[in-house]
mmCIF file of N, CA and C in Angstrom:
data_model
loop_
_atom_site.group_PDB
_atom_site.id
_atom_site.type_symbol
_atom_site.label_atom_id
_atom_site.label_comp_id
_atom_site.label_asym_id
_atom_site.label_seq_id
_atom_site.Cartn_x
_atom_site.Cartn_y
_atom_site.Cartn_z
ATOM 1 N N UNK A 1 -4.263 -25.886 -12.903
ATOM 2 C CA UNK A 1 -4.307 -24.802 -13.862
ATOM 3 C C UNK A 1 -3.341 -23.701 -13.410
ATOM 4 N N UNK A 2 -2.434 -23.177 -14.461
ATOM 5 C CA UNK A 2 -1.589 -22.326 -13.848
ATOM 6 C C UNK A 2 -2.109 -21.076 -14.024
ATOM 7 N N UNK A 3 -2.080 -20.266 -12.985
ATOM 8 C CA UNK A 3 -2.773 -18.735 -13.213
ATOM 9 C C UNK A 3 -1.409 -17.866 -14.092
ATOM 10 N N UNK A 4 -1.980 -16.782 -14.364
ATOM 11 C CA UNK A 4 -0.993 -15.713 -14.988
ATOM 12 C C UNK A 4 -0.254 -14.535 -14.087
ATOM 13 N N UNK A 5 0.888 -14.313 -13.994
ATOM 14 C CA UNK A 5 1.593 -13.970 -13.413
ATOM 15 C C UNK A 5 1.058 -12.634 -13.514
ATOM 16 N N UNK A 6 1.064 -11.512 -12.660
ATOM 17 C CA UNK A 6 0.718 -9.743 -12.943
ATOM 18 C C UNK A 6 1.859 -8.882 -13.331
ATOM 19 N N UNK A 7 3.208 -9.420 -12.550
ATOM 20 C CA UNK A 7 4.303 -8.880 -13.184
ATOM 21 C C UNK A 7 5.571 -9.606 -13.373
ATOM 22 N N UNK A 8 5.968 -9.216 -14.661
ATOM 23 C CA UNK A 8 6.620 -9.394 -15.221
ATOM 24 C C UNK A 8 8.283 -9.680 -14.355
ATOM 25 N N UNK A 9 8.415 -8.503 -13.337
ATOM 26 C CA UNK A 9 10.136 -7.991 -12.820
ATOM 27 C C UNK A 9 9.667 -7.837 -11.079
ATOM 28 N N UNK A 10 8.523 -8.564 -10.860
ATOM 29 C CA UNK A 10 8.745 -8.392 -9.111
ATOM 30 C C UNK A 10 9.925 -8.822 -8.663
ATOM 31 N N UNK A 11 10.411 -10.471 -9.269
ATOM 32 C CA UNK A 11 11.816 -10.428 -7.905
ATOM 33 C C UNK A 11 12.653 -9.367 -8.333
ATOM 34 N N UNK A 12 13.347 -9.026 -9.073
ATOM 35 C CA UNK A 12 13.969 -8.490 -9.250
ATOM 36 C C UNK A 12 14.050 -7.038 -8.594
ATOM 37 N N UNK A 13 12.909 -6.602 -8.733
ATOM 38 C CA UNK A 13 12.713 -5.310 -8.104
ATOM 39 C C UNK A 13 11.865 -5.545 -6.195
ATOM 40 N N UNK A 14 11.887 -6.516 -6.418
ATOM 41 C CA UNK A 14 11.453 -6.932 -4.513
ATOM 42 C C UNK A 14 12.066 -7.989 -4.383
ATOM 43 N N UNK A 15 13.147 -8.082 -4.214
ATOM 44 C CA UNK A 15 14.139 -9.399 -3.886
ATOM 45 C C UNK A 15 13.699 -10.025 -1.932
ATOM 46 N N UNK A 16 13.288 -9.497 -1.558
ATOM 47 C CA UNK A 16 13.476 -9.509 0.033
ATOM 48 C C UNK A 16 11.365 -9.848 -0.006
ATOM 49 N N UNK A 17 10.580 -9.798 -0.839
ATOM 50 C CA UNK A 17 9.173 -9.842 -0.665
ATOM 51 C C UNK A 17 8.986 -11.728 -0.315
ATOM 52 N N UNK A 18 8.383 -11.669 0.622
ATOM 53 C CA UNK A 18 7.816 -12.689 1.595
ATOM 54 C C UNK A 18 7.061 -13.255 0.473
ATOM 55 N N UNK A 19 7.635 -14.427 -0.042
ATOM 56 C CA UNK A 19 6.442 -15.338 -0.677
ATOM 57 C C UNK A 19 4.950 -15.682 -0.707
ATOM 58 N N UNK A 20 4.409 -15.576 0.134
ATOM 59 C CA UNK A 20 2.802 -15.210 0.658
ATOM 60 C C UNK A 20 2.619 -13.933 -0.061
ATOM 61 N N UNK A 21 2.874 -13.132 0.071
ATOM 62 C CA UNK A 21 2.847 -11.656 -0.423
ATOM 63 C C UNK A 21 2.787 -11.624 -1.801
ATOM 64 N N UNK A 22 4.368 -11.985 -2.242
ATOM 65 C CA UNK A 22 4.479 -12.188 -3.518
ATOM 66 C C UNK A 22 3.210 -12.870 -4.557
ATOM 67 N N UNK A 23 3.191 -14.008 -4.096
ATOM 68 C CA UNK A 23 2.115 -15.088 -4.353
ATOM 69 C C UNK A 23 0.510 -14.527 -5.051
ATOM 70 N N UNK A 24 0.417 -13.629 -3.338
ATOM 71 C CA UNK A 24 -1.407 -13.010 -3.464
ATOM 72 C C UNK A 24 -1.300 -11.625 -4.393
ATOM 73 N N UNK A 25 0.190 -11.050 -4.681
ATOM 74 C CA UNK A 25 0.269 -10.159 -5.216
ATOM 75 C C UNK A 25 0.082 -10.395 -7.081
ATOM 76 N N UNK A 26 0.666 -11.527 -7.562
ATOM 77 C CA UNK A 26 0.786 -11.859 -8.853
ATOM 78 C C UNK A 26 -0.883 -12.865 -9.650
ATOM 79 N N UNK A 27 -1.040 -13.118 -8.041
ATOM 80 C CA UNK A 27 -2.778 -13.509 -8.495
ATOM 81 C C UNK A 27 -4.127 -12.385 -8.634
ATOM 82 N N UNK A 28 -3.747 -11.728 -8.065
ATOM 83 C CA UNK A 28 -4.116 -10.118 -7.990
ATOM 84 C C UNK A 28 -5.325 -10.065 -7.041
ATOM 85 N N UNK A 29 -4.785 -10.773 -5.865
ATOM 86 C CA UNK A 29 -5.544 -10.848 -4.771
ATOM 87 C C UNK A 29 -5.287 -9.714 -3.798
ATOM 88 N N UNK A 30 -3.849 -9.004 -4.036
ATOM 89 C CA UNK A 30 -3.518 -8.261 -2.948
ATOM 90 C C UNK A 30 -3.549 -7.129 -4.209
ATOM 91 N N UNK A 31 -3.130 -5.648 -3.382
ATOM 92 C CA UNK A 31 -2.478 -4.791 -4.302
ATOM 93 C C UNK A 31 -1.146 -4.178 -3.779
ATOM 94 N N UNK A 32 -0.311 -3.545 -4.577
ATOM 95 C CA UNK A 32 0.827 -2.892 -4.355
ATOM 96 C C UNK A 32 0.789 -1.667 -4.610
ATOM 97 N N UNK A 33 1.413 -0.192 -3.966
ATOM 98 C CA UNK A 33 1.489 0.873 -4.316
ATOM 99 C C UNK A 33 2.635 1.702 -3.725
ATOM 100 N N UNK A 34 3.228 2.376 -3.973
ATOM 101 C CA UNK A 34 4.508 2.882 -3.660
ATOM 102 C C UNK A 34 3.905 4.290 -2.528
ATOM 103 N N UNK A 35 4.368 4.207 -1.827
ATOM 104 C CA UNK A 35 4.108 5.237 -0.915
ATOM 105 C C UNK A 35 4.576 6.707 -1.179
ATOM 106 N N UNK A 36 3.667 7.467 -1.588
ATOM 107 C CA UNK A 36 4.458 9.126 -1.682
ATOM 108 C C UNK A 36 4.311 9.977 -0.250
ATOM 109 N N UNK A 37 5.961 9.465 -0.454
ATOM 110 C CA UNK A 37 6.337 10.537 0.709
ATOM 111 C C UNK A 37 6.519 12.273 0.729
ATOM 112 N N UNK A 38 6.280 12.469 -0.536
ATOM 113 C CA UNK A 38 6.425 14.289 -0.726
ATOM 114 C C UNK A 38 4.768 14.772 -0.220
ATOM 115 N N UNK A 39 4.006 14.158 0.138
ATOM 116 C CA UNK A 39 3.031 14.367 0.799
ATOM 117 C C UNK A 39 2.457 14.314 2.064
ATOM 118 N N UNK A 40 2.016 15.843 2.440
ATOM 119 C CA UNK A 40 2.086 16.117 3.909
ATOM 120 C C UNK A 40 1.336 15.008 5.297
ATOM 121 N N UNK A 41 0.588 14.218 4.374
ATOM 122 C CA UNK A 41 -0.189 13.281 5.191
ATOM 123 C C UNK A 41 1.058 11.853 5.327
ATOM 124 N N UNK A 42 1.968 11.832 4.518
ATOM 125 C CA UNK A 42 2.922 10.860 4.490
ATOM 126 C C UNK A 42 3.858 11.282 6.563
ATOM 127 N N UNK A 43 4.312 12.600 5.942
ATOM 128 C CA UNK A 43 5.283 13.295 6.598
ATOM 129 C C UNK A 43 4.816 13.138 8.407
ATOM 130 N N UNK A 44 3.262 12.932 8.617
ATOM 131 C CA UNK A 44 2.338 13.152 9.661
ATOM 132 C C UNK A 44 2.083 11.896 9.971
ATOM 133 N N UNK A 45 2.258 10.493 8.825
ATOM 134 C CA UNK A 45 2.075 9.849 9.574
ATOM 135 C C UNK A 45 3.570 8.823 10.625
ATOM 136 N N UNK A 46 4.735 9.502 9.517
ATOM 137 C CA UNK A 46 5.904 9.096 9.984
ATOM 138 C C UNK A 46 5.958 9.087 11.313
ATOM 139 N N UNK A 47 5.890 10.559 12.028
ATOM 140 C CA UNK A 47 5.849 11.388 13.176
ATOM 141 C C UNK A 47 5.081 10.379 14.656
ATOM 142 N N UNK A 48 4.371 9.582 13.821
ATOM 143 C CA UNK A 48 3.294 8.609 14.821
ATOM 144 C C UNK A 48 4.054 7.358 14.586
ATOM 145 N N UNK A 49 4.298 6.886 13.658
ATOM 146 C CA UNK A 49 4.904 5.523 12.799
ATOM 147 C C UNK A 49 5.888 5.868 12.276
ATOM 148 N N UNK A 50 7.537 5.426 13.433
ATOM 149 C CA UNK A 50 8.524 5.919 12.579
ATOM 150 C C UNK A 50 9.162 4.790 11.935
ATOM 151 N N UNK A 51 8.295 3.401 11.698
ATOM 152 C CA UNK A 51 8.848 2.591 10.615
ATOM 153 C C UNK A 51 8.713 2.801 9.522
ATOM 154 N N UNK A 52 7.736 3.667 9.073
ATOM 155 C CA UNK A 52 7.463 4.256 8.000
ATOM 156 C C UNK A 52 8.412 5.140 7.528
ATOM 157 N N UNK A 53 9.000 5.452 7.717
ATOM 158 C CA UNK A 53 9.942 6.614 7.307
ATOM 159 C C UNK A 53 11.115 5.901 6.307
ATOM 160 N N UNK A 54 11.035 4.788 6.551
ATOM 161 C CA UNK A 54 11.969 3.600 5.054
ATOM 162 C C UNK A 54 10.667 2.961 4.442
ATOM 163 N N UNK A 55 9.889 3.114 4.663
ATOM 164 C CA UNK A 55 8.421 2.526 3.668
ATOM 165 C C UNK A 55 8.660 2.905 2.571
ATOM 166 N N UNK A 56 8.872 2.072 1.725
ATOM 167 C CA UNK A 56 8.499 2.529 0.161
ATOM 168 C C UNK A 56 7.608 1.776 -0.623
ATOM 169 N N UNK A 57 6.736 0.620 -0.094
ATOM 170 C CA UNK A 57 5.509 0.431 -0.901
ATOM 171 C C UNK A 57 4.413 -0.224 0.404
ATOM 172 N N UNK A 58 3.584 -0.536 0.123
ATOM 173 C CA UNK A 58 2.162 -0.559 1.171
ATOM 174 C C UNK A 58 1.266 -1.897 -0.023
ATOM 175 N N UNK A 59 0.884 -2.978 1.085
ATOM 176 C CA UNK A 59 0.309 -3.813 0.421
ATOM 177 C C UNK A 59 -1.135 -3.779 1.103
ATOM 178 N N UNK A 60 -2.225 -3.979 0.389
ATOM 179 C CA UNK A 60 -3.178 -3.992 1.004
ATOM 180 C C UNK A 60 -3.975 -4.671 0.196
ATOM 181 N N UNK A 61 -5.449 -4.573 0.406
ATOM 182 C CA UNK A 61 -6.253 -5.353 -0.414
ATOM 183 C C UNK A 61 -7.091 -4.494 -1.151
ATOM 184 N N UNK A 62 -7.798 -4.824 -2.296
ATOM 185 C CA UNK A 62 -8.657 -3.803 -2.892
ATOM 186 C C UNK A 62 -9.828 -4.210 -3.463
ATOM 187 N N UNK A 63 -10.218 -5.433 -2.346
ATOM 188 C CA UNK A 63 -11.464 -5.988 -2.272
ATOM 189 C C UNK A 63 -12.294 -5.385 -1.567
ATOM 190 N N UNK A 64 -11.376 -4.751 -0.343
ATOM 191 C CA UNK A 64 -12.331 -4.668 0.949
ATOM 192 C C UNK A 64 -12.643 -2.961 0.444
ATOM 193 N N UNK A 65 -14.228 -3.042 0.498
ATOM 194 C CA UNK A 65 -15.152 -1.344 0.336
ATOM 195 C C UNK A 65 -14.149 -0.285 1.651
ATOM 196 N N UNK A 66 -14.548 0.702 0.927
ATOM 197 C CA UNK A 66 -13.723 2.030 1.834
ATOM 198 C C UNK A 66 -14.149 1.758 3.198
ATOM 199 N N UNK A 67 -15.900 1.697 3.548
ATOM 200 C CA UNK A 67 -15.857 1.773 4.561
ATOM 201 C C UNK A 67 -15.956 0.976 5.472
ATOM 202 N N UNK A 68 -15.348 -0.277 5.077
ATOM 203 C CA UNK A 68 -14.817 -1.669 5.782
ATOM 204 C C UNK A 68 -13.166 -1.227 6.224
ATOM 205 N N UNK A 69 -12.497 -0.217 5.930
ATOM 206 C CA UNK A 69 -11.220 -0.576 5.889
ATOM 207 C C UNK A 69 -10.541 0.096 7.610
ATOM 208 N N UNK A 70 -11.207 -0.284 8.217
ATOM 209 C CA UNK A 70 -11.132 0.095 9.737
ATOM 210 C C UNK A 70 -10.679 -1.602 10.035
ATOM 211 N N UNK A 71 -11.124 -2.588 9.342
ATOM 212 C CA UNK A 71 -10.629 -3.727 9.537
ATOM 213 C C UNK A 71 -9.840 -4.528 9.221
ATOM 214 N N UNK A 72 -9.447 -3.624 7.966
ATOM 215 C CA UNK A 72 -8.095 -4.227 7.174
ATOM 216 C C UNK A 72 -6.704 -3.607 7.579
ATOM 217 N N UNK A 73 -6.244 -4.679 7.164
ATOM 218 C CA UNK A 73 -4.115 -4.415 7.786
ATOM 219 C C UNK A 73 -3.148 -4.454 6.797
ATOM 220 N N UNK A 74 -2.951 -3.701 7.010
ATOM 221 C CA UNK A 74 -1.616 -2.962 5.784
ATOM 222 C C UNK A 74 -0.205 -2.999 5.919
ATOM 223 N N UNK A 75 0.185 -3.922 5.057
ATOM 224 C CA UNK A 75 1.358 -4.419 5.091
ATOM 225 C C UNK A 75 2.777 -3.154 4.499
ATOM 226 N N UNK A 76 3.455 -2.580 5.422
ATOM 227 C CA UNK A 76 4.365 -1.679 4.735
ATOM 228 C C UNK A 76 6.216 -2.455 4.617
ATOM 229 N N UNK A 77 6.274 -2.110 3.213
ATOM 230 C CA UNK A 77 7.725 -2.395 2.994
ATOM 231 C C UNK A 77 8.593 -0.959 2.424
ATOM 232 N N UNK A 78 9.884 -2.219 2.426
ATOM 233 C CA UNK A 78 10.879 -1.276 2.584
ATOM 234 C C UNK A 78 11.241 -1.391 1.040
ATOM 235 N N UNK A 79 12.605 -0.718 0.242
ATOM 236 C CA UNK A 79 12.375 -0.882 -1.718
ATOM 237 C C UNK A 79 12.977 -2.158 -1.664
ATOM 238 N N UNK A 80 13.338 -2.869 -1.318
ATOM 239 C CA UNK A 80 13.708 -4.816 -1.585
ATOM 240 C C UNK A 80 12.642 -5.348 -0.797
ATOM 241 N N UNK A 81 11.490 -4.731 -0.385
ATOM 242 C CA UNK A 81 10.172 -5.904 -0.471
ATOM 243 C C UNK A 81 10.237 -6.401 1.107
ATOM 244 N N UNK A 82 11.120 -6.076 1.884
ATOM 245 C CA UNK A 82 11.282 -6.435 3.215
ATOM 246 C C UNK A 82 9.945 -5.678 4.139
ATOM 247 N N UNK A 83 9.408 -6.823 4.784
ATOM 248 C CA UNK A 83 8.167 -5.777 5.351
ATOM 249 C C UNK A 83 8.792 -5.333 6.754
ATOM 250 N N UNK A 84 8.375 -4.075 6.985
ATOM 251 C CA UNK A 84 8.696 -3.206 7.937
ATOM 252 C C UNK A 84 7.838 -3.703 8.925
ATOM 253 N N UNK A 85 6.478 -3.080 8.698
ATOM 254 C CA UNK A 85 5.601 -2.919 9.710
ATOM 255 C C UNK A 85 4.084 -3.295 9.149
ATOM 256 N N UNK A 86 3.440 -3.680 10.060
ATOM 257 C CA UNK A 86 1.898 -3.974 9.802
ATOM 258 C C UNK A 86 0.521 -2.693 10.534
ATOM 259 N N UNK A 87 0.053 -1.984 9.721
ATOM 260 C CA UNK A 87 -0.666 -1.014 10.313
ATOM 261 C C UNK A 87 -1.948 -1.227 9.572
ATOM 262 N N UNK A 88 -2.802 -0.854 11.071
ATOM 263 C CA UNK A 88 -4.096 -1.414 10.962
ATOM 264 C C UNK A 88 -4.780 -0.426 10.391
ATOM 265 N N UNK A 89 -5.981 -0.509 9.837
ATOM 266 C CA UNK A 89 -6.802 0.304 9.082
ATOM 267 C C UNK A 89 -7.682 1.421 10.132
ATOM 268 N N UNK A 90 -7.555 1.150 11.346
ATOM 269 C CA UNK A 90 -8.200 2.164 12.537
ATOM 270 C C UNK A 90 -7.238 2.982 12.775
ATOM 271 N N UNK A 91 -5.794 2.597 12.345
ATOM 272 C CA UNK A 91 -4.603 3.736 12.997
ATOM 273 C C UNK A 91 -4.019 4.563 11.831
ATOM 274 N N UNK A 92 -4.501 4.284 10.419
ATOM 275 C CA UNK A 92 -4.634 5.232 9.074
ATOM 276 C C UNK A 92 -5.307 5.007 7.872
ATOM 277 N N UNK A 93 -5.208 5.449 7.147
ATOM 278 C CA UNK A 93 -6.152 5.762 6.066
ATOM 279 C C UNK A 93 -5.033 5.880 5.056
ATOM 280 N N UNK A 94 -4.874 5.290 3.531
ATOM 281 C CA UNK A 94 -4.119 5.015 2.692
ATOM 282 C C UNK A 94 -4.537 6.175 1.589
ATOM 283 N N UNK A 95 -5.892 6.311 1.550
ATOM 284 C CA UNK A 95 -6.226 7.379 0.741
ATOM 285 C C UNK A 95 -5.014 8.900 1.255
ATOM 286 N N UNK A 96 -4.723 9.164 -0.372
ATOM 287 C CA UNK A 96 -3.665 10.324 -0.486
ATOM 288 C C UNK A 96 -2.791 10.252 0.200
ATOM 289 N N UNK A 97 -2.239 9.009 0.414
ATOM 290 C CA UNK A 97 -0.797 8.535 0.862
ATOM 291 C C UNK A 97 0.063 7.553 -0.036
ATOM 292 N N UNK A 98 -1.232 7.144 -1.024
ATOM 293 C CA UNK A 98 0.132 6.159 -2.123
ATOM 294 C C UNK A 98 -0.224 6.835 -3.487
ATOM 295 N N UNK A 99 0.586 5.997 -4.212
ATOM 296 C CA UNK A 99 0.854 6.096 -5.490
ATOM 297 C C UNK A 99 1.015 4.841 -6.714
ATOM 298 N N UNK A 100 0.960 4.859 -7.909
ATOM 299 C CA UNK A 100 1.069 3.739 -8.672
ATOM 300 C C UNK A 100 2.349 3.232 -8.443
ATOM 301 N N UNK A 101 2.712 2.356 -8.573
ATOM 302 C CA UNK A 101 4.195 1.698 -8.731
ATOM 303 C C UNK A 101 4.723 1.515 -10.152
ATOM 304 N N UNK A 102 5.975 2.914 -10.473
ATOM 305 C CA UNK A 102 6.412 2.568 -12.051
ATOM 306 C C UNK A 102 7.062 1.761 -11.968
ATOM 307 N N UNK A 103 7.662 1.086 -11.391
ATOM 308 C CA UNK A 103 8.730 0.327 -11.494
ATOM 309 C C UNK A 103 8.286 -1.287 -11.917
ATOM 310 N N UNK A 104 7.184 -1.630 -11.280
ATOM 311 C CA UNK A 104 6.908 -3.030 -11.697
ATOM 312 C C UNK A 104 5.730 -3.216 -12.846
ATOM 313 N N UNK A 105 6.613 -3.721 -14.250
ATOM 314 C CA UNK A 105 5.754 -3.945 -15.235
ATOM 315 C C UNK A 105 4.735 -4.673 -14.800
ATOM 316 N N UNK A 106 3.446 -4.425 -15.915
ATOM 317 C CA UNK A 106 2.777 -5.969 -15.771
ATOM 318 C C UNK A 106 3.171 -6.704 -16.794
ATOM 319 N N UNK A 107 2.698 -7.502 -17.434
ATOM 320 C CA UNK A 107 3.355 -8.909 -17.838
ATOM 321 C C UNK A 107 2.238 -8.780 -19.421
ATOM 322 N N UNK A 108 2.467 -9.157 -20.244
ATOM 323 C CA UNK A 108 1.413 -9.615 -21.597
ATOM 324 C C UNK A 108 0.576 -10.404 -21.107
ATOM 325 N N UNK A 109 0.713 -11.231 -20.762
ATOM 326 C CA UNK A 109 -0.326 -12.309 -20.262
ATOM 327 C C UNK A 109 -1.364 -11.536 -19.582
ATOM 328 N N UNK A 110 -1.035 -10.880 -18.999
ATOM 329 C CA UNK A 110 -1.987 -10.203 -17.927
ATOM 330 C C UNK A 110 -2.939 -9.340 -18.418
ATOM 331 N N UNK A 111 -1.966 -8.507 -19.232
ATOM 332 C CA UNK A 111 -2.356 -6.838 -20.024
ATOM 333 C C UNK A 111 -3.400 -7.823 -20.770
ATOM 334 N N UNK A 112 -3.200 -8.857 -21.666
ATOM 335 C CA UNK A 112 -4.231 -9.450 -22.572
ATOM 336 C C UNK A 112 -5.040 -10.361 -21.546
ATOM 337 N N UNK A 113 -5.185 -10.866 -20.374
ATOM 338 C CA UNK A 113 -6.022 -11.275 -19.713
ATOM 339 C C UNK A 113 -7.407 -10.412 -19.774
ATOM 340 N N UNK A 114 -6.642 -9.044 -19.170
ATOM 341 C CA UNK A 114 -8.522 -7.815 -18.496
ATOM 342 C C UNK A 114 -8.530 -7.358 -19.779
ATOM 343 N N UNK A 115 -7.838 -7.206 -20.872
ATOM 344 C CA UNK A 115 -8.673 -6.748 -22.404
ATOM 345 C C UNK A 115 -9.622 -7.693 -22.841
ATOM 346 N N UNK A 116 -10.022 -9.036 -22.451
ATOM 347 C CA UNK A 116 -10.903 -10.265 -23.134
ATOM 348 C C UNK A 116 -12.435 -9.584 -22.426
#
């Protein structure tokens, strides 16, 4: 059975995203969010994590409850999908550090999937 894709323009806009990634991302096992860096908790965590400082999106999961996420690992990329760095859920906290991602549509299939 073929599942439905979530977006529409990932390669295109993540040319460099690790197939695994890609994969759990379009089944909507993982999530994606663009990292805002105009925010002072961004700027603070660079200072500790200076791979972050080319981070422009953060993959994580959005299965795992808030206060499980001391155990989850967070995948950070760069804007072609190249992962930087892996940071664990004991060394930050994602809350008021990301943002939606405009750039990657979702797909019809999808949009009419969660309306049924």
């Amino acid at each position: 059975m073929k599942t439905i894709d979530k977006y529409d323009n990932i390669d295109n806009e993540l040319p460099n995203l690790a197939p695994v990634l890609k994969e759990a991302l379009q089944d909507d096992f993982l999530a994606i969010r663009s990292v805002d860096k105009s925010c002072e908790k961004y700027q603070k965590e660079c200072e500790k994590i200076c791979f972050l400082n080319d981070a422009a999106y953060v993959i994580y999961s959005p299965h795992i409850k808030k206060e499980n996420h001391n155990s989850e690992l967070f995948v950070f990329l760069d804007k072609t999908g190249k992962t930087l760095c892996h940071v664990g859920g004991t060394e930050m906290e994602l809350y008021g550090l990301v943002k939606p991602c405009e750039n990657l549509k979702l797909s019809e299939d999808y949009k009419n999937s969660i309306r049924k």
